[in-house]
Amino acid sequence: MNRPTEEQIREVLAGTSTPETAGLVARWFATDEGAAYLSRNMDCEVEQVKPGYEEFYVDHEINSDELFARIRRNIRRKRIHRITFRVAAVLVPFIILAGLFVQLDKRVDLFGVSGYEEIYVAKGERLQMMFQDGTRVYINSDSRLKYPKKFALSSREVYLEGEAYFVVSENPKRPFIVNLNGPAIRVLGTSFDVNAYPDSKDIAVCLDEGRISLTLPSNKEYPVQPGERLVYNRDNDRCTISRNSDNRFSSLWKTNVIAFRDAPLAEVIRVLHRWYNVDFKVNDREAWNVYFTLTSENTLLEKVLRDLEKIAPLRFNYDEAEKEIIVTTK
């Protein structure tokens, strides 16, 4: 490695350097060249008195016995100093590195022992949060996110059940990984929506910008480009990728907009159940064959139900006794 400048070395030994400079000098001290330099530097500080010339450094008269005793003490002291400083030449780099190591461990999980936090967003609620690396995540209703208290040094991994929208802080050396109970999404610096509720056979990923890839337990990898929608079927282990005509549609929920596009009643009921924590009862089999396309910025349940009735041959009536919404045909 490159040798630090004399000024950088002096700053480190004086304790006035920056952490970056200290790290550079400490790594050089750990080399053979650096250790030899440090040993020489320390020896010079204690070798001001050369053997045989000790008396020239005594500026007053002194009897020979006392002089001899002092010389012997000086010799012993210098020997101890030499041993001590040679040991220090080895220890100082590690002490400096240890200090930097402690500072680094405060920011990242070097040993994988920091533990995990888990957050559950209940039905009828949504949540936005930010990780320590600057990554933002919007979590939809009835979703669970598990994340480490501190990200690891080489990767950033979270575990998701449900739906979330991620805006990942870019760091090619520390990929962001979203684990989906088997499949996993590998991210470099990206904005994307992932829908992976446990009660659904499909995992859907819509990429707005950046680069991601879905890795299956079989190690098959599917890269996704901006504007594409990936759907993975857990039952048949098949994966399809298609162009998304409106790549922002899938993430409208994070702005409190309810949106359906050619969605069957079953999907509408699942979404409304999560958004409002209400149950539905369908009394007519024909109702399951009705599809809906709707975008509503007014997220009051009553208003959404009235909008659904306007575009479909169905009625949605709230039964207060049973605390459920009864779906019938008109």
Tab-separated table of N, CA and C in Angstrom, residues 144-230:
chain	number	residue	atom	x	y	z
A	144	ARG	N	-46.353	-7.131	7.520
A	144	ARG	CA	-45.360	-7.327	8.573
A	144	ARG	C	-43.966	-7.176	7.976
A	145	LEU	N	-43.128	-6.360	8.617
A	145	LEU	CA	-41.760	-6.143	8.150
A	145	LEU	C	-40.791	-6.415	9.292
A	146	LYS	N	-39.830	-7.283	9.038
A	146	LYS	CA	-38.785	-7.600	10.008
A	146	LYS	C	-37.475	-7.052	9.472
A	147	TYR	N	-36.735	-6.330	10.319
A	147	TYR	CA	-35.517	-5.677	9.858
A	147	TYR	C	-34.487	-5.656	10.985
A	148	PRO	N	-33.189	-5.652	10.658
A	148	PRO	CA	-32.156	-5.638	11.707
A	148	PRO	C	-32.038	-4.271	12.350
A	149	LYS	N	-31.625	-4.254	13.619
A	149	LYS	CA	-31.406	-2.982	14.302
A	149	LYS	C	-30.286	-2.202	13.620
A	150	LYS	N	-29.279	-2.924	13.102
A	150	LYS	CA	-28.202	-2.319	12.317
A	150	LYS	C	-27.956	-3.222	11.126
A	151	PHE	N	-27.840	-2.624	9.935
A	151	PHE	CA	-27.545	-3.416	8.752
A	151	PHE	C	-26.135	-3.977	8.824
A	152	ALA	N	-25.919	-5.114	8.166
A	152	ALA	CA	-24.604	-5.740	8.142
A	152	ALA	C	-23.647	-4.932	7.280
A	153	LEU	N	-22.367	-5.284	7.370
A	153	LEU	CA	-21.336	-4.536	6.648
A	153	LEU	C	-21.429	-4.756	5.148
A	154	SER	N	-21.831	-5.970	4.713
A	154	SER	CA	-21.803	-6.299	3.291
A	154	SER	C	-23.179	-6.375	2.654
A	155	SER	N	-24.258	-6.314	3.431
A	155	SER	CA	-25.594	-6.392	2.846
A	155	SER	C	-26.614	-5.776	3.793
A	156	ARG	N	-27.802	-5.501	3.247
A	156	ARG	CA	-28.911	-4.956	4.025
A	156	ARG	C	-30.131	-5.833	3.749
A	157	GLU	N	-30.555	-6.612	4.733
A	157	GLU	CA	-31.624	-7.583	4.516
A	157	GLU	C	-32.823	-7.304	5.400
A	158	VAL	N	-34.016	-7.382	4.785
A	158	VAL	CA	-35.271	-7.269	5.523
A	158	VAL	C	-36.175	-8.423	5.093
A	159	TYR	N	-37.248	-8.645	5.879
A	159	TYR	CA	-38.177	-9.742	5.612
A	159	TYR	C	-39.589	-9.159	5.571
A	160	LEU	N	-40.311	-9.456	4.500
A	160	LEU	CA	-41.623	-8.849	4.290
A	160	LEU	C	-42.702	-9.904	4.116
A	161	GLU	N	-43.826	-9.691	4.799
A	161	GLU	CA	-45.069	-10.401	4.535
A	161	GLU	C	-46.138	-9.347	4.328
A	162	GLY	N	-46.648	-9.241	3.112
A	162	GLY	CA	-47.629	-8.213	2.809
A	162	GLY	C	-47.182	-7.354	1.655
A	163	GLU	N	-47.487	-6.074	1.721
A	163	GLU	CA	-47.164	-5.156	0.630
A	163	GLU	C	-46.388	-3.956	1.156
A	164	ALA	N	-45.382	-3.560	0.400
A	164	ALA	CA	-44.588	-2.394	0.770
A	164	ALA	C	-43.989	-1.782	-0.482
A	165	TYR	N	-43.725	-0.502	-0.391
A	165	TYR	CA	-43.053	0.224	-1.476
A	165	TYR	C	-41.716	0.709	-0.931
A	166	PHE	N	-40.641	0.363	-1.625
A	166	PHE	CA	-39.290	0.677	-1.160
A	166	PHE	C	-38.653	1.736	-2.055
A	167	VAL	N	-38.003	2.701	-1.427
A	167	VAL	CA	-37.138	3.655	-2.123
A	167	VAL	C	-35.753	3.445	-1.510
A	168	VAL	N	-34.930	2.654	-2.195
A	168	VAL	CA	-33.695	2.150	-1.608
A	168	VAL	C	-32.536	3.103	-1.860
A	169	SER	N	-31.795	3.402	-0.805
A	169	SER	CA	-30.581	4.210	-0.918
A	169	SER	C	-29.517	3.408	-1.644
A	170	GLU	N	-28.941	3.977	-2.696
A	170	GLU	CA	-28.012	3.227	-3.546
A	170	GLU	C	-26.673	3.003	-2.854
A	171	ASN	N	-26.215	1.767	-2.903
A	171	ASN	CA	-24.899	1.386	-2.383
A	171	ASN	C	-24.521	0.052	-3.009
A	172	PRO	N	-23.796	0.073	-4.152
A	172	PRO	CA	-23.463	-1.170	-4.855
A	172	PRO	C	-22.706	-2.177	-4.000
A	173	LYS	N	-21.958	-1.704	-2.991
A	173	LYS	CA	-21.182	-2.619	-2.154
A	173	LYS	C	-22.031	-3.266	-1.062
A	174	ARG	N	-23.240	-2.745	-0.838
A	174	ARG	CA	-24.128	-3.307	0.181
A	174	ARG	C	-25.517	-3.459	-0.410
A	175	PRO	N	-25.758	-4.520	-1.190
A	175	PRO	CA	-27.069	-4.695	-1.830
A	175	PRO	C	-28.174	-4.810	-0.787
A	176	PHE	N	-29.342	-4.308	-1.156
A	176	PHE	CA	-30.526	-4.366	-0.306
A	176	PHE	C	-31.335	-5.590	-0.729
A	177	ILE	N	-31.692	-6.441	0.217
A	177	ILE	CA	-32.369	-7.696	-0.096
A	177	ILE	C	-33.683	-7.762	0.666
A	178	VAL	N	-34.775	-8.011	-0.067
A	178	VAL	CA	-36.094	-8.178	0.530
A	178	VAL	C	-36.454	-9.649	0.456
A	179	ASN	N	-36.459	-10.328	1.593
A	179	ASN	CA	-36.804	-11.748	1.649
A	179	ASN	C	-38.315	-11.913	1.741
A	180	LEU	N	-38.850	-12.850	0.911
A	180	LEU	CA	-40.293	-13.032	0.798
A	180	LEU	C	-40.690	-14.463	1.146
A	181	ASN	N	-40.121	-14.995	2.207
A	181	ASN	CA	-40.433	-16.361	2.642
A	181	ASN	C	-40.131	-17.361	1.532
A	182	GLY	N	-38.926	-17.310	1.030
A	182	GLY	CA	-38.495	-18.203	-0.051
A	182	GLY	C	-37.829	-17.387	-1.135
A	183	PRO	N	-38.623	-16.777	-2.023
A	183	PRO	CA	-38.034	-15.865	-3.005
A	183	PRO	C	-37.431	-14.640	-2.314
A	184	ALA	N	-36.505	-13.982	-3.007
A	184	ALA	CA	-35.874	-12.786	-2.453
A	184	ALA	C	-35.601	-11.805	-3.578
A	185	ILE	N	-35.762	-10.527	-3.280
A	185	ILE	CA	-35.502	-9.472	-4.254
A	185	ILE	C	-34.169	-8.824	-3.906
A	186	ARG	N	-33.273	-8.779	-4.887
A	186	ARG	CA	-31.969	-8.147	-4.698
A	186	ARG	C	-32.003	-6.774	-5.358
A	187	VAL	N	-31.633	-5.751	-4.584
A	187	VAL	CA	-31.794	-4.364	-5.026
A	187	VAL	C	-30.460	-3.644	-4.931
A	188	LEU	N	-30.204	-2.744	-5.898
A	188	LEU	CA	-28.994	-1.924	-5.840
A	188	LEU	C	-29.331	-0.479	-5.476
A	189	GLY	N	-30.257	0.107	-6.137
A	189	GLY	CA	-30.687	1.481	-5.828
A	189	GLY	C	-31.939	1.737	-6.630
A	190	THR	N	-33.100	1.704	-5.984
A	190	THR	CA	-34.305	1.428	-6.732
A	190	THR	C	-35.549	1.922	-6.021
A	191	SER	N	-36.622	2.140	-6.818
A	191	SER	CA	-37.956	2.379	-6.283
A	191	SER	C	-38.885	1.314	-6.853
A	192	PHE	N	-39.544	0.564	-5.985
A	192	PHE	CA	-40.386	-0.520	-6.478
A	192	PHE	C	-41.437	-0.895	-5.453
A	193	ASP	N	-42.513	-1.532	-5.950
A	193	ASP	CA	-43.588	-2.022	-5.097
A	193	ASP	C	-43.567	-3.540	-5.122
A	194	VAL	N	-43.747	-4.148	-3.950
A	194	VAL	CA	-43.820	-5.606	-3.865
A	194	VAL	C	-45.048	-5.991	-3.065
A	195	ASN	N	-45.836	-6.894	-3.648
A	195	ASN	CA	-47.056	-7.384	-3.018
A	195	ASN	C	-46.889	-8.877	-2.799
A	196	ALA	N	-46.773	-9.288	-1.524
A	196	ALA	CA	-46.488	-10.693	-1.205
A	196	ALA	C	-47.243	-11.109	0.043
A	197	TYR	N	-48.565	-10.989	-0.002
A	197	TYR	CA	-49.368	-11.407	1.142
A	197	TYR	C	-49.377	-12.931	1.252
A	198	PRO	N	-49.288	-13.463	2.464
A	198	PRO	CA	-49.236	-14.918	2.632
A	198	PRO	C	-50.462	-15.649	2.092
A	199	ASP	N	-51.636	-14.993	2.085
A	199	ASP	CA	-52.848	-15.670	1.640
A	199	ASP	C	-53.046	-15.599	0.131
A	200	SER	N	-52.076	-15.065	-0.588
A	200	SER	CA	-52.162	-14.985	-2.046
A	200	SER	C	-51.132	-15.911	-2.676
A	201	LYS	N	-51.527	-16.565	-3.750
A	201	LYS	CA	-50.594	-17.471	-4.438
A	201	LYS	C	-49.569	-16.706	-5.262
A	202	ASP	N	-49.837	-15.426	-5.525
A	202	ASP	CA	-48.958	-14.634	-6.387
A	202	ASP	C	-48.122	-13.633	-5.583
A	203	ILE	N	-46.891	-13.459	-6.032
A	203	ILE	CA	-46.038	-12.360	-5.586
A	203	ILE	C	-45.893	-11.424	-6.779
A	204	ALA	N	-46.249	-10.163	-6.591
A	204	ALA	CA	-46.177	-9.191	-7.691
A	204	ALA	C	-45.181	-8.096	-7.342
A	205	VAL	N	-44.301	-7.809	-8.298
A	205	VAL	CA	-43.284	-6.774	-8.114
A	205	VAL	C	-43.354	-5.819	-9.295
A	206	CYS	N	-43.480	-4.527	-9.016
A	206	CYS	CA	-43.518	-3.507	-10.064
A	206	CYS	C	-42.356	-2.543	-9.841
A	207	LEU	N	-41.508	-2.433	-10.847
A	207	LEU	CA	-40.309	-1.602	-10.732
A	207	LEU	C	-40.524	-0.247	-11.398
A	208	ASP	N	-40.358	0.819	-10.623
A	208	ASP	CA	-40.476	2.176	-11.168
A	208	ASP	C	-39.149	2.643	-11.759
A	209	GLU	N	-38.056	2.465	-11.019
A	209	GLU	CA	-36.749	2.874	-11.519
A	209	GLU	C	-35.657	2.083	-10.818
A	210	GLY	N	-34.504	1.993	-11.463
A	210	GLY	CA	-33.376	1.270	-10.884
A	210	GLY	C	-33.235	-0.132	-11.432
A	211	ARG	N	-32.666	-1.024	-10.607
A	211	ARG	CA	-32.437	-2.408	-11.015
A	211	ARG	C	-32.752	-3.348	-9.865
A	212	ILE	N	-33.514	-4.394	-10.166
A	212	ILE	CA	-33.762	-5.440	-9.181
A	212	ILE	C	-33.758	-6.788	-9.886
A	213	SER	N	-33.682	-7.841	-9.103
A	213	SER	CA	-33.832	-9.192	-9.635
A	213	SER	C	-34.480	-10.052	-8.571
A	214	LEU	N	-35.360	-10.957	-9.003
A	214	LEU	CA	-36.014	-11.888	-8.083
A	214	LEU	C	-35.285	-13.224	-8.151
A	215	THR	N	-34.838	-13.706	-7.008
A	215	THR	CA	-34.153	-14.989	-6.925
A	215	THR	C	-35.055	-15.984	-6.226
A	216	LEU	N	-35.282	-17.145	-6.874
A	216	LEU	CA	-36.139	-18.175	-6.319
A	216	LEU	C	-35.324	-19.148	-5.483
A	217	PRO	N	-35.984	-19.958	-4.640
A	217	PRO	CA	-35.247	-20.955	-3.851
A	217	PRO	C	-34.439	-21.914	-4.715
A	218	SER	N	-34.856	-22.103	-5.964
A	218	SER	CA	-34.108	-22.981	-6.884
A	218	SER	C	-32.888	-22.292	-7.470
A	219	ASN	N	-32.629	-21.039	-7.044
A	219	ASN	CA	-31.514	-20.217	-7.517
A	219	ASN	C	-31.739	-19.635	-8.911
A	220	LYS	N	-32.930	-19.822	-9.475
A	220	LYS	CA	-33.253	-19.136	-10.723
A	220	LYS	C	-33.383	-17.644	-10.445
A	221	GLU	N	-32.882	-16.847	-11.354
A	221	GLU	CA	-32.888	-15.400	-11.150
A	221	GLU	C	-33.589	-14.711	-12.302
A	222	TYR	N	-34.470	-13.761	-11.975
A	222	TYR	CA	-35.238	-13.036	-12.990
A	222	TYR	C	-34.981	-11.536	-12.827
A	223	PRO	N	-34.198	-10.946	-13.719
A	223	PRO	CA	-33.977	-9.496	-13.655
A	223	PRO	C	-35.211	-8.737	-14.145
A	224	VAL	N	-35.462	-7.591	-13.529
A	224	VAL	CA	-36.618	-6.772	-13.880
A	224	VAL	C	-36.132	-5.384	-14.271
A	225	GLN	N	-36.685	-4.864	-15.370
A	225	GLN	CA	-36.319	-3.546	-15.868
A	225	GLN	C	-37.372	-2.517	-15.443
A	226	PRO	N	-37.007	-1.234	-15.410
A	226	PRO	CA	-37.989	-0.195	-15.064
A	226	PRO	C	-39.205	-0.250	-15.987
A	227	GLY	N	-40.388	-0.113	-15.385
A	227	GLY	CA	-41.622	-0.171	-16.165
A	227	GLY	C	-42.142	-1.573	-16.365
A	228	GLU	N	-41.496	-2.574	-15.767
A	228	GLU	CA	-41.941	-3.957	-15.907
A	228	GLU	C	-42.615	-4.447	-14.628
A	229	ARG	N	-43.499	-5.422	-14.806
A	229	ARG	CA	-44.209	-6.049	-13.682
A	229	ARG	C	-43.921	-7.540	-13.691
A	230	LEU	N	-43.422	-8.028	-12.573
A	230	LEU	CA	-43.118	-9.450	-12.430
A	230	LEU	C	-44.156	-10.092	-11.523
